[in-house]
Short mmCIF file of C-alpha atoms and ligand atoms in Angstrom, two decimals:
data_model
loop_
_atom_site.label_atom_id
_atom_site.label_comp_id
_atom_site.label_asym_id
_atom_site.label_seq_id
_atom_site.Cartn_x
_atom_site.Cartn_y
_atom_site.Cartn_z
CA MET A 1 107.89 151.19 45.21
CA GLU A 2 107.47 147.78 46.80
CA GLN A 3 104.11 147.22 48.36
CA ARG A 4 104.01 146.71 52.09
CA VAL A 5 102.97 143.08 52.80
CA HIS A 6 101.10 142.19 55.92
CA GLU A 7 103.22 139.70 57.91
CA GLU A 8 102.19 138.04 61.15
CA THR A 9 104.00 136.83 64.25
CA LEU A 10 103.08 134.96 67.41
CA ASP A 11 104.71 137.59 69.59
CA PRO A 12 102.17 139.77 71.43
CA GLN A 13 101.06 143.01 69.84
CA ASP A 14 100.84 144.50 73.28
CA TRP A 15 103.91 143.38 75.23
CA GLN A 16 102.83 145.33 78.30
CA ALA A 17 99.50 143.51 78.50
CA LEU A 18 101.21 140.12 78.29
CA ARG A 19 103.81 141.24 80.83
CA ASP A 20 101.01 142.17 83.29
CA LEU A 21 99.28 138.84 82.75
CA GLY A 22 102.58 136.99 83.14
CA HIS A 23 103.31 138.69 86.43
CA ARG A 24 99.85 137.80 87.67
CA MET A 25 100.34 134.16 86.65
CA LEU A 26 103.64 134.04 88.50
CA ASP A 27 102.20 135.58 91.67
CA GLU A 28 99.17 133.34 91.63
CA MET A 29 101.16 130.15 91.01
CA LEU A 30 103.49 130.98 93.88
CA ASP A 31 100.43 131.60 96.12
CA TYR A 32 99.01 128.30 94.93
CA LEU A 33 102.18 126.46 95.97
CA GLU A 34 102.50 128.34 99.25
CA GLN A 35 98.92 127.44 100.21
CA VAL A 36 98.86 123.85 98.91
CA ARG A 37 98.50 122.37 102.41
CA GLU A 38 95.19 124.17 102.97
CA ARG A 39 93.44 122.48 100.05
CA PRO A 40 92.12 118.91 99.69
CA VAL A 41 94.62 116.49 98.17
CA TRP A 42 92.19 115.50 95.42
CA GLN A 43 88.49 115.93 94.76
CA PRO A 44 86.06 114.52 92.22
CA ALA A 45 85.20 117.04 89.48
CA PRO A 46 81.66 117.94 88.37
CA GLN A 47 80.66 116.99 84.81
CA ALA A 48 80.65 120.66 83.82
CA VAL A 49 84.40 120.77 84.38
CA ARG A 50 85.03 117.65 82.31
CA ARG A 51 82.87 119.09 79.50
CA GLN A 52 85.29 122.01 79.17
CA PHE A 53 87.64 119.58 77.46
CA LYS A 54 85.15 118.45 74.85
CA GLN A 55 85.17 121.68 72.87
CA PRO A 56 85.72 122.02 69.13
CA LEU A 57 89.05 123.01 67.61
CA PRO A 58 89.50 126.80 68.07
CA LEU A 59 89.82 128.50 64.69
CA GLU A 60 90.09 132.09 65.86
CA PRO A 61 91.95 133.73 68.76
CA GLN A 62 90.65 133.88 72.31
CA ALA A 63 91.70 136.39 74.95
CA PRO A 64 94.77 135.30 76.96
CA GLU A 65 93.07 136.35 80.24
CA GLN A 66 90.15 134.02 79.52
CA ILE A 67 92.42 131.14 78.55
CA TYR A 68 94.27 131.55 81.82
CA GLU A 69 91.00 131.67 83.79
CA GLN A 70 89.94 128.40 82.21
CA PHE A 71 93.25 126.81 83.21
CA LYS A 72 92.74 127.95 86.81
CA ASN A 73 89.13 126.76 87.00
CA THR A 74 90.02 123.31 85.73
CA VAL A 75 93.63 122.25 86.20
CA LEU A 76 94.33 124.18 89.39
CA ALA A 77 90.89 123.48 90.88
CA TYR A 78 90.92 119.71 90.21
CA PRO A 79 94.55 118.66 90.50
CA MET A 80 96.03 115.20 90.62
CA GLY A 81 97.26 116.13 94.09
CA ASN A 82 100.87 115.01 93.84
CA ILE A 83 102.16 118.42 94.93
CA HIS A 84 100.23 118.06 98.22
CA PRO A 85 102.01 117.09 101.47
CA ARG A 86 99.68 114.10 101.96
CA PHE A 87 100.06 112.56 98.53
CA TRP A 88 101.89 109.23 98.70
CA GLY A 89 100.46 107.40 95.69
CA TRP A 90 102.55 105.24 93.32
CA VAL A 91 106.03 106.79 93.29
CA MET A 92 105.38 110.38 92.40
CA GLY A 93 107.28 113.63 92.65
CA THR A 94 106.20 116.89 94.20
CA GLY A 95 108.13 119.48 92.21
CA THR A 96 109.48 122.72 93.68
CA PRO A 97 108.90 126.45 93.19
CA MET A 98 112.43 126.88 91.81
CA GLY A 99 111.81 123.97 89.47
CA MET A 100 108.72 125.76 88.20
CA LEU A 101 110.68 128.94 87.53
CA ALA A 102 113.40 126.94 85.77
CA GLU A 103 110.79 125.38 83.46
CA MET A 104 109.59 128.84 82.52
CA LEU A 105 113.13 130.01 81.77
CA ALA A 106 113.89 126.82 79.80
CA ALA A 107 110.83 127.35 77.61
CA GLY A 108 111.75 131.01 77.13
CA ALA A 109 115.32 130.28 76.06
CA ASN A 110 114.02 127.24 74.12
CA PRO A 111 117.29 125.72 72.89
CA ASN A 112 117.30 122.35 71.12
CA LEU A 113 119.48 119.89 73.00
CA GLY A 114 119.93 117.54 70.07
CA GLY A 115 123.43 118.89 69.73
CA GLY A 116 125.54 121.88 68.73
CA ASP A 117 128.03 124.14 70.40
CA HIS A 118 126.07 126.31 72.81
CA ALA A 119 125.90 126.90 76.55
CA ALA A 120 122.75 124.84 77.17
CA ALA A 121 124.58 121.78 75.78
CA TRP A 122 127.55 122.41 78.06
CA MET A 123 125.07 122.70 80.93
CA GLU A 124 123.55 119.29 80.14
CA SER A 125 127.06 117.79 80.09
CA GLN A 126 127.69 119.44 83.45
CA VAL A 127 124.49 117.96 84.93
CA LEU A 128 125.42 114.52 83.57
CA ASP A 129 128.88 114.82 85.17
CA TRP A 130 127.16 115.64 88.47
CA CYS A 131 124.91 112.60 88.03
CA LYS A 132 127.96 110.39 87.46
CA ALA A 133 129.60 111.83 90.59
CA MET A 134 126.43 111.20 92.65
CA MET A 135 126.15 107.60 91.47
CA GLY A 136 129.82 106.65 91.65
CA PHE A 137 130.25 106.36 87.88
CA PRO A 138 133.49 107.38 86.14
CA LEU A 139 133.51 110.82 84.52
CA GLU A 140 134.21 109.24 81.10
CA ALA A 141 130.91 107.31 81.29
CA GLY A 142 128.13 108.03 78.80
CA GLY A 143 124.83 109.49 79.86
CA LEU A 144 121.65 111.19 78.77
CA LEU A 145 118.85 113.14 80.39
CA VAL A 146 115.56 111.53 79.37
CA SER A 147 111.86 111.80 80.15
CA GLY A 148 111.98 109.40 83.09
CA GLY A 149 112.78 105.95 84.40
CA SER A 150 110.94 104.15 81.61
CA MET A 151 112.99 105.83 78.91
CA ALA A 152 116.19 105.44 80.94
CA ASN A 153 115.51 101.70 81.20
CA LEU A 154 114.87 101.53 77.45
CA VAL A 155 118.15 103.32 76.73
CA GLY A 156 120.11 101.07 79.11
CA LEU A 157 118.58 97.85 77.82
CA THR A 158 119.05 98.88 74.18
CA VAL A 159 122.76 99.36 74.79
CA ALA A 160 122.81 96.04 76.68
CA ARG A 161 121.16 94.18 73.81
CA ASN A 162 123.31 95.72 71.08
CA THR A 163 126.57 95.34 72.99
CA LYS A 164 126.06 91.77 74.17
CA ALA A 165 124.23 90.29 71.17
CA GLY A 166 127.55 89.27 69.63
CA PHE A 167 126.56 90.30 66.10
CA ASP A 168 125.66 93.56 64.35
CA ILE A 169 122.08 93.74 65.48
CA ARG A 170 121.53 97.21 64.01
CA THR A 171 122.17 95.92 60.50
CA ALA A 172 121.12 92.30 60.68
CA GLY A 173 118.16 92.64 63.01
CA LEU A 174 117.01 90.18 65.64
CA GLU A 175 115.74 87.73 63.02
CA ASN A 176 119.36 86.88 62.25
CA ALA A 177 120.33 86.19 65.86
CA PRO A 178 122.19 82.85 66.01
CA LYS A 179 120.56 82.13 69.37
CA PRO A 180 117.51 83.64 71.10
CA LEU A 181 118.62 86.33 73.58
CA ARG A 182 117.53 86.26 77.23
CA MET A 183 117.45 88.84 80.05
CA TYR A 184 116.90 88.22 83.77
CA GLY A 185 115.41 90.09 86.70
CA SER A 186 113.13 89.44 89.64
CA VAL A 187 109.34 89.17 89.58
CA GLU A 188 109.32 92.52 91.39
CA MET A 189 110.75 94.37 88.36
CA HIS A 190 108.91 97.46 87.20
CA SER A 191 106.61 97.07 84.19
CA SER A 192 108.75 99.50 82.19
CA ILE A 193 111.45 96.80 81.98
CA GLN A 194 109.07 94.40 80.28
CA LYS A 195 107.87 97.19 77.99
CA ALA A 196 111.47 97.90 76.99
CA VAL A 197 112.17 94.22 76.32
CA GLU A 198 109.04 94.03 74.17
CA LEU A 199 109.98 97.20 72.28
CA LEU A 200 113.45 95.76 71.65
CA GLY A 201 111.79 92.94 69.76
CA LEU A 202 112.86 90.23 72.20
CA GLY A 203 109.33 89.41 73.31
CA SER A 204 108.31 89.30 76.96
CA GLN A 205 109.15 85.60 77.16
CA ALA A 206 112.79 86.58 76.73
CA LEU A 207 112.59 88.31 80.11
CA ARG A 208 113.04 85.62 82.73
CA GLN A 209 111.23 86.53 85.93
CA ILE A 210 113.16 85.09 88.86
CA PRO A 211 111.41 84.54 92.22
CA VAL A 212 112.12 86.65 95.32
CA ASP A 213 112.70 85.74 98.95
CA GLU A 214 110.67 86.95 101.93
CA HIS A 215 112.42 90.34 101.73
CA TYR A 216 111.26 90.71 98.12
CA GLN A 217 114.90 90.44 96.94
CA ILE A 218 115.87 88.36 93.94
CA ASP A 219 116.73 84.73 94.74
CA VAL A 220 120.34 84.70 93.56
CA LYS A 221 120.58 80.90 93.49
CA ALA A 222 117.47 80.68 91.33
CA LEU A 223 118.99 83.27 89.01
CA GLU A 224 122.18 81.25 88.58
CA THR A 225 120.16 78.11 87.93
CA ALA A 226 118.04 79.86 85.30
CA ILE A 227 121.10 81.22 83.47
CA ALA A 228 122.77 77.79 83.42
CA ARG A 229 119.56 76.08 82.29
CA ASP A 230 119.09 78.58 79.46
CA ARG A 231 122.67 78.18 78.25
CA ARG A 232 122.22 74.39 78.13
CA ALA A 233 118.96 74.82 76.23
CA GLY A 234 120.67 76.90 73.51
CA TYR A 235 119.66 80.39 74.59
CA GLN A 236 122.05 83.31 74.89
CA PRO A 237 121.85 85.11 78.24
CA ILE A 238 122.89 88.75 77.77
CA CYS A 239 121.74 90.86 80.70
CA VAL A 240 120.74 90.86 84.37
CA ILE A 241 118.53 93.63 85.70
CA GLY A 242 118.96 94.54 89.36
CA ASN A 243 116.40 96.49 91.36
CA ALA A 244 117.54 99.37 93.53
CA GLY A 245 114.20 100.05 95.20
CA THR A 246 111.27 98.02 93.90
CA VAL A 247 108.01 99.77 93.32
CA ASN A 248 105.94 97.41 95.49
CA THR A 249 107.95 97.45 98.70
CA GLY A 250 111.16 99.46 98.19
CA ALA A 251 113.32 96.31 98.24
CA PHE A 252 116.93 96.26 97.02
CA ASP A 253 118.36 93.23 95.27
CA ASP A 254 121.81 92.12 96.40
CA LEU A 255 123.56 94.21 93.76
CA GLN A 256 127.07 93.01 94.69
CA SER A 257 126.08 89.40 94.03
CA LEU A 258 124.39 90.36 90.77
CA ALA A 259 127.50 92.28 89.68
CA ASP A 260 129.64 89.22 90.53
CA ILE A 261 127.39 86.92 88.48
CA CYS A 262 127.48 89.31 85.52
CA GLN A 263 131.25 89.46 85.73
CA GLN A 264 131.59 85.65 85.84
CA GLU A 265 129.01 85.04 83.13
CA ASP A 266 130.03 87.96 80.90
CA LEU A 267 126.57 89.54 81.09
CA TRP A 268 125.48 93.15 81.00
CA PHE A 269 124.46 94.49 84.41
CA HIS A 270 121.64 97.01 84.30
CA VAL A 271 120.25 98.59 87.46
CA ASP A 272 116.76 100.07 87.65
CA GLY A 273 117.18 102.61 90.43
CA ALA A 274 114.26 104.84 89.45
CA PHE A 275 113.92 106.21 92.97
CA GLY A 276 116.06 103.85 95.09
CA ALA A 277 119.34 104.83 93.44
CA LEU A 278 119.04 108.20 95.16
CA SER A 279 119.52 106.42 98.51
CA VAL A 280 123.19 106.81 97.72
CA LEU A 281 122.85 110.43 98.86
CA SER A 282 122.08 109.53 102.48
CA PRO A 283 124.99 108.23 104.60
CA GLN A 284 122.57 105.96 106.54
CA LEU A 285 121.13 104.41 103.36
CA GLU A 286 124.20 104.26 101.15
CA ALA A 287 124.94 100.63 102.08
CA LEU A 288 121.68 99.55 100.40
CA VAL A 289 123.01 100.43 96.95
CA ALA A 290 126.42 98.77 97.38
CA GLY A 291 127.29 97.27 94.00
CA MET A 292 125.22 99.77 92.01
CA GLN A 293 128.37 101.61 90.94
CA ARG A 294 129.48 98.38 89.22
CA ALA A 295 126.53 98.48 86.80
CA ASP A 296 127.13 98.73 83.06
CA SER A 297 124.05 100.92 82.87
CA LEU A 298 121.93 102.66 85.47
CA ALA A 299 118.48 104.22 85.15
CA PHE A 300 117.16 106.70 87.68
CA ASP A 301 114.59 109.45 87.95
CA MET A 302 115.06 113.01 89.04
CA HIS A 303 111.31 113.74 89.07
CA LYS A 304 110.69 111.29 91.90
CA TRP A 305 113.20 111.38 94.73
CA MET A 306 114.93 114.56 93.66
CA TYR A 307 111.54 116.26 93.62
CA LEU A 308 112.11 118.02 90.26
CA PRO A 309 109.05 118.85 88.15
CA PHE A 310 108.12 116.25 85.52
CA GLU A 311 109.74 115.11 83.27
CA ILE A 312 113.35 114.23 83.95
CA GLY A 313 115.25 111.00 84.35
CA CYS A 314 118.81 109.93 83.64
CA ALA A 315 120.49 106.99 81.94
CA LEU A 316 124.18 106.37 82.64
CA VAL A 317 126.27 103.93 80.62
CA ARG A 318 129.69 102.92 81.93
CA ARG A 319 131.43 102.83 78.53
CA GLU A 320 130.40 105.86 76.55
CA GLU A 321 131.25 104.22 73.21
CA ASP A 322 128.74 101.39 73.87
CA GLN A 323 125.97 103.97 74.17
CA ARG A 324 127.08 105.90 71.11
CA ARG A 325 127.38 102.73 69.05
CA ALA A 326 123.79 101.80 69.93
CA PHE A 327 122.25 105.11 68.86
CA SER A 328 124.54 107.21 66.69
CA LEU A 329 123.83 107.50 63.01
CA THR A 330 127.00 109.53 62.45
CA PRO A 331 129.44 106.76 63.38
CA ASP A 332 132.54 108.92 63.55
CA TYR A 333 131.43 111.64 65.90
CA LEU A 334 134.38 113.76 64.97
CA SER A 335 132.62 114.37 61.70
CA HIS A 336 130.51 116.94 63.47
CA ALA A 337 131.95 120.35 62.65
CA THR A 338 135.05 121.44 64.52
CA ARG A 339 134.13 125.13 64.41
CA GLY A 340 130.96 127.18 64.43
CA LEU A 341 127.50 126.32 65.79
CA ALA A 342 127.58 122.73 64.50
CA ALA A 343 130.69 121.93 66.52
CA GLY A 344 130.54 120.51 70.02
CA LYS A 345 132.04 117.32 71.35
CA THR A 346 128.80 115.70 72.41
CA TRP A 347 125.71 115.52 70.27
CA PHE A 348 123.07 114.16 72.60
CA SER A 349 121.08 112.82 69.66
CA ASP A 350 123.88 110.24 69.27
CA TYR A 351 123.09 108.78 72.70
CA GLY A 352 119.37 108.12 72.67
CA VAL A 353 116.13 107.96 70.72
CA GLN A 354 115.31 111.65 70.34
CA LEU A 355 116.76 114.08 67.84
CA SER A 356 115.12 117.31 69.01
CA ARG A 357 115.38 117.49 72.78
CA GLY A 358 114.11 119.94 75.37
CA PHE A 359 116.13 121.84 77.95
CA ARG A 360 115.58 119.47 80.91
CA ALA A 361 119.06 120.22 82.18
CA LEU A 362 118.18 123.71 83.39
CA LYS A 363 115.81 122.67 86.18
CA ALA A 364 118.34 120.08 87.38
CA TRP A 365 121.25 122.50 87.22
CA MET A 366 119.39 125.28 89.04
CA SER A 367 117.90 122.96 91.67
CA ILE A 368 121.14 121.12 92.47
CA LYS A 369 122.89 124.46 92.92
CA GLU A 370 119.98 125.91 94.90
CA ASN A 371 119.91 123.06 97.40
CA GLY A 372 123.24 121.29 97.33
CA ILE A 373 123.38 117.52 97.25
CA HIS A 374 123.55 117.20 101.04
CA LYS A 375 120.07 118.63 101.35
CA TYR A 376 118.67 116.00 98.97
CA GLY A 377 120.37 113.37 101.13
CA ARG A 378 118.66 114.79 104.23
CA LEU A 379 115.25 114.95 102.55
CA ILE A 380 115.53 111.37 101.32
CA GLN A 381 116.50 110.25 104.82
CA GLN A 382 113.58 112.30 106.21
CA ASN A 383 111.18 110.42 103.92
CA VAL A 384 112.64 107.09 105.04
CA ASP A 385 112.37 108.13 108.70
CA GLN A 386 108.73 109.08 108.04
CA ALA A 387 108.11 105.65 106.50
CA HIS A 388 109.59 103.99 109.58
CA TYR A 389 107.45 106.24 111.77
CA LEU A 390 104.32 105.26 109.84
CA ALA A 391 105.33 101.58 109.94
CA SER A 392 105.67 101.71 113.72
CA GLU A 393 102.34 103.52 114.10
CA VAL A 394 100.77 100.75 112.03
CA ASP A 395 102.53 98.05 114.06
CA ASP A 396 101.36 99.60 117.33
CA HIS A 397 97.72 99.86 116.29
CA PRO A 398 95.59 96.76 116.95
CA GLU A 399 93.29 97.49 113.98
CA LEU A 400 96.11 97.92 111.45
CA GLU A 401 98.32 95.27 109.93
CA ARG A 402 101.56 95.75 108.04
CA LEU A 403 101.84 93.55 104.94
CA ALA A 404 105.51 93.87 103.93
CA PRO A 405 108.89 94.91 105.29
CA ALA A 406 109.50 98.65 104.96
CA PRO A 407 113.23 98.92 104.31
CA LEU A 408 112.97 102.25 102.53
CA ASN A 409 110.18 104.73 101.93
CA ILE A 410 107.23 102.43 101.13
CA VAL A 411 104.75 101.15 103.73
CA CYS A 412 102.11 98.56 102.80
CA PHE A 413 99.36 97.96 105.33
CA ARG A 414 95.63 97.40 105.77
CA TYR A 415 92.77 97.94 108.14
CA THR A 416 91.90 94.64 109.74
CA VAL A 417 89.13 93.03 111.78
CA PRO A 418 89.98 89.76 113.60
CA GLU A 419 87.14 87.51 112.40
CA LYS A 420 87.22 88.59 108.73
CA ASP A 421 89.01 86.63 105.97
CA ASP A 422 91.23 88.07 103.22
CA GLU A 423 88.37 88.29 100.74
CA ALA A 424 86.32 90.50 103.07
CA LEU A 425 89.34 92.55 104.10
CA ASN A 426 90.33 93.08 100.46
CA ALA A 427 86.88 94.45 99.65
CA LEU A 428 86.81 96.55 102.81
CA ASN A 429 90.23 98.11 102.18
CA GLN A 430 89.42 98.84 98.54
CA GLU A 431 86.37 100.82 99.60
CA LEU A 432 88.36 102.42 102.40
CA LEU A 433 90.96 103.73 99.96
CA LEU A 434 88.29 105.18 97.64
CA ARG A 435 86.69 107.00 100.57
CA LEU A 436 90.04 108.25 101.73
CA HIS A 437 90.75 109.69 98.27
CA GLU A 438 87.26 111.22 98.05
CA SER A 439 87.65 112.77 101.49
CA GLY A 440 90.60 114.78 100.16
CA ILE A 441 92.54 113.96 103.35
CA ALA A 442 95.32 111.79 101.94
CA ALA A 443 96.22 109.86 98.80
CA PRO A 444 98.17 106.66 99.27
CA SER A 445 97.80 104.10 96.46
CA TYR A 446 97.41 100.32 96.61
CA THR A 447 98.99 97.04 95.67
CA THR A 448 98.35 93.36 96.23
CA LEU A 449 100.87 91.30 98.21
CA ASN A 450 100.38 87.52 98.48
CA GLY A 451 96.70 87.94 97.65
CA LYS A 452 96.20 90.68 100.23
CA TYR A 453 95.02 94.11 99.10
CA ALA A 454 97.28 96.70 100.69
CA LEU A 455 97.13 100.44 101.16
CA ARG A 456 100.52 101.60 99.99
CA ALA A 457 102.21 104.83 101.03
CA ALA A 458 105.30 105.64 98.95
CA ILE A 459 106.92 108.74 100.37
CA THR A 460 108.88 110.84 97.86
CA ASN A 461 107.48 114.11 99.14
CA HIS A 462 109.53 116.99 100.55
CA ARG A 463 106.38 118.63 101.95
CA SER A 464 105.21 115.79 104.23
CA ARG A 465 105.50 116.11 108.00
CA ARG A 466 105.02 113.58 110.80
CA GLU A 467 101.61 115.04 111.64
CA ASP A 468 100.48 114.15 108.12
CA PHE A 469 101.03 110.47 108.87
CA ASP A 470 99.16 110.79 112.19
CA LEU A 471 96.24 112.13 110.18
CA LEU A 472 96.48 109.25 107.70
CA VAL A 473 96.34 106.67 110.48
CA GLU A 474 93.48 108.51 112.19
CA TYR A 475 91.37 108.55 109.03
CA VAL A 476 92.16 104.99 107.95
CA VAL A 477 91.00 103.74 111.35
CA ARG A 478 87.95 106.03 111.36
CA ILE A 479 86.81 104.97 107.88
CA GLY A 480 87.68 101.34 108.62
CA ARG A 481 85.44 101.32 111.70
CA GLU A 482 82.59 102.90 109.75
CA LEU A 483 82.88 100.30 107.00
CA ALA A 484 83.57 97.18 109.06
CA PRO A 485 79.94 96.19 109.81
CA ALA A 486 79.07 96.20 106.06
CA PHE A 487 81.83 93.75 104.98
C1 PLP B 501 108.63 104.91 88.41
C2 PLP B 501 109.50 103.75 88.14
C3 PLP B 501 109.89 103.44 86.83
C4 PLP B 501 109.40 104.23 85.64
O1 PLP B 501 109.82 105.55 85.72
P1 PLP B 501 108.97 106.71 85.00
O2 PLP B 501 109.73 107.94 85.38
O3 PLP B 501 107.60 106.67 85.60
O4 PLP B 501 108.97 106.45 83.56
C5 PLP B 501 110.74 102.37 86.65
N1 PLP B 501 111.18 101.63 87.69
C6 PLP B 501 110.81 101.89 88.96
C7 PLP B 501 111.33 101.04 90.07
C8 PLP B 501 109.96 102.97 89.23
O5 PLP B 501 109.60 103.24 90.48
#
């Protein structure tokens, strides 16, 4: 008789015990979200908490209850704060309770979205079709859910480079380019664009940074001049990058003009709409993105202004075959099986960098159905109205000064004292922001505009209310007054 071998599994030995713990986790996380407003936005952590993450590699099992307790005492007790109603740093997302549940279900089902003929793949195609509909792209366009705006920009610019290079760059490589390739965008472009250009082997000097006007929009004349100058000098212009919502001030480039130039000059038109592209969902804001639907590729995030939990972004490419040609290593996609599990029209691994891919589509699919697109439009408009409210509070206050136009959801301002110069005000406002963060009251971030250090509130937060901005102004003025004599 065969001897019984001892075989292990990672499933629990006691399903009931794990079920009880799981239910407790769910209840406590929902409480945590429900009560987020009552806690500080952020707080500095004691050394003892940091030391918990300097422990040796565990070789033997620990009790699930204790592991969970450690998570609560560290991660939940000392959060980044971006789920809080008064977090307005960088351009961050808040997440939602339904998004959290979707992430749990996605991990439980755990399909691999590299490809294959299964329902999760059809769901990702469905979400991509909805994204195309939202953004005014044709249904035949290509697309991919990715980790975020950075990856979506990389995907778009890779397709741009490969399509417009004019030779088989995948085989020959950049070293065989007849002419050096050039891309163009404004000085207000996001750093992820430069990263992408560097990763593509073009070098950052291939990315021409065109000046902006007083509205922080690209100077279209200067762009045309730069393209013409480069052509004369023997370079090959291939792509213009338009901003739909810059990270500093929320500015929109004149996308119609950029689309016209690309058409005339036979250039690829890529739009970085990480958060600004979502303005298309609000009837009052829609005009800002006019021309975006003419892009050859569009990058946008769903973890910023659609409030989904990290990570999820989307890249759309007007001509699906351009995207496939840039990434597919099975050139004739019909060679995927026509029957069985390995069938399926779209293998997502043919459209981007990753082979194995997570089930990002589920949280998007559930959330879009849960809320309907009109609600996202209203929330985006609500954030813009809040930014205008904050801007007018700043404008009305003699001790506050606005440092940039606020066309969208970003307000840049500082505390000011009449007789002090920029150097003193920069130092004062830097200290002010640190104290504001340490107070746990609110978390805007910062930027520098024309040499002036600015407090910067970027509002992509479905939990914020007007009273939260009153509190921000109250504390900025209070801390500013306390600090003023020392600077
Ligand atoms: C946030 C942002 C990015 C990068 O997106 P990630 O999701 O952080 O990778 C790119 N462009 C703009 C304008 C952004 O605001």
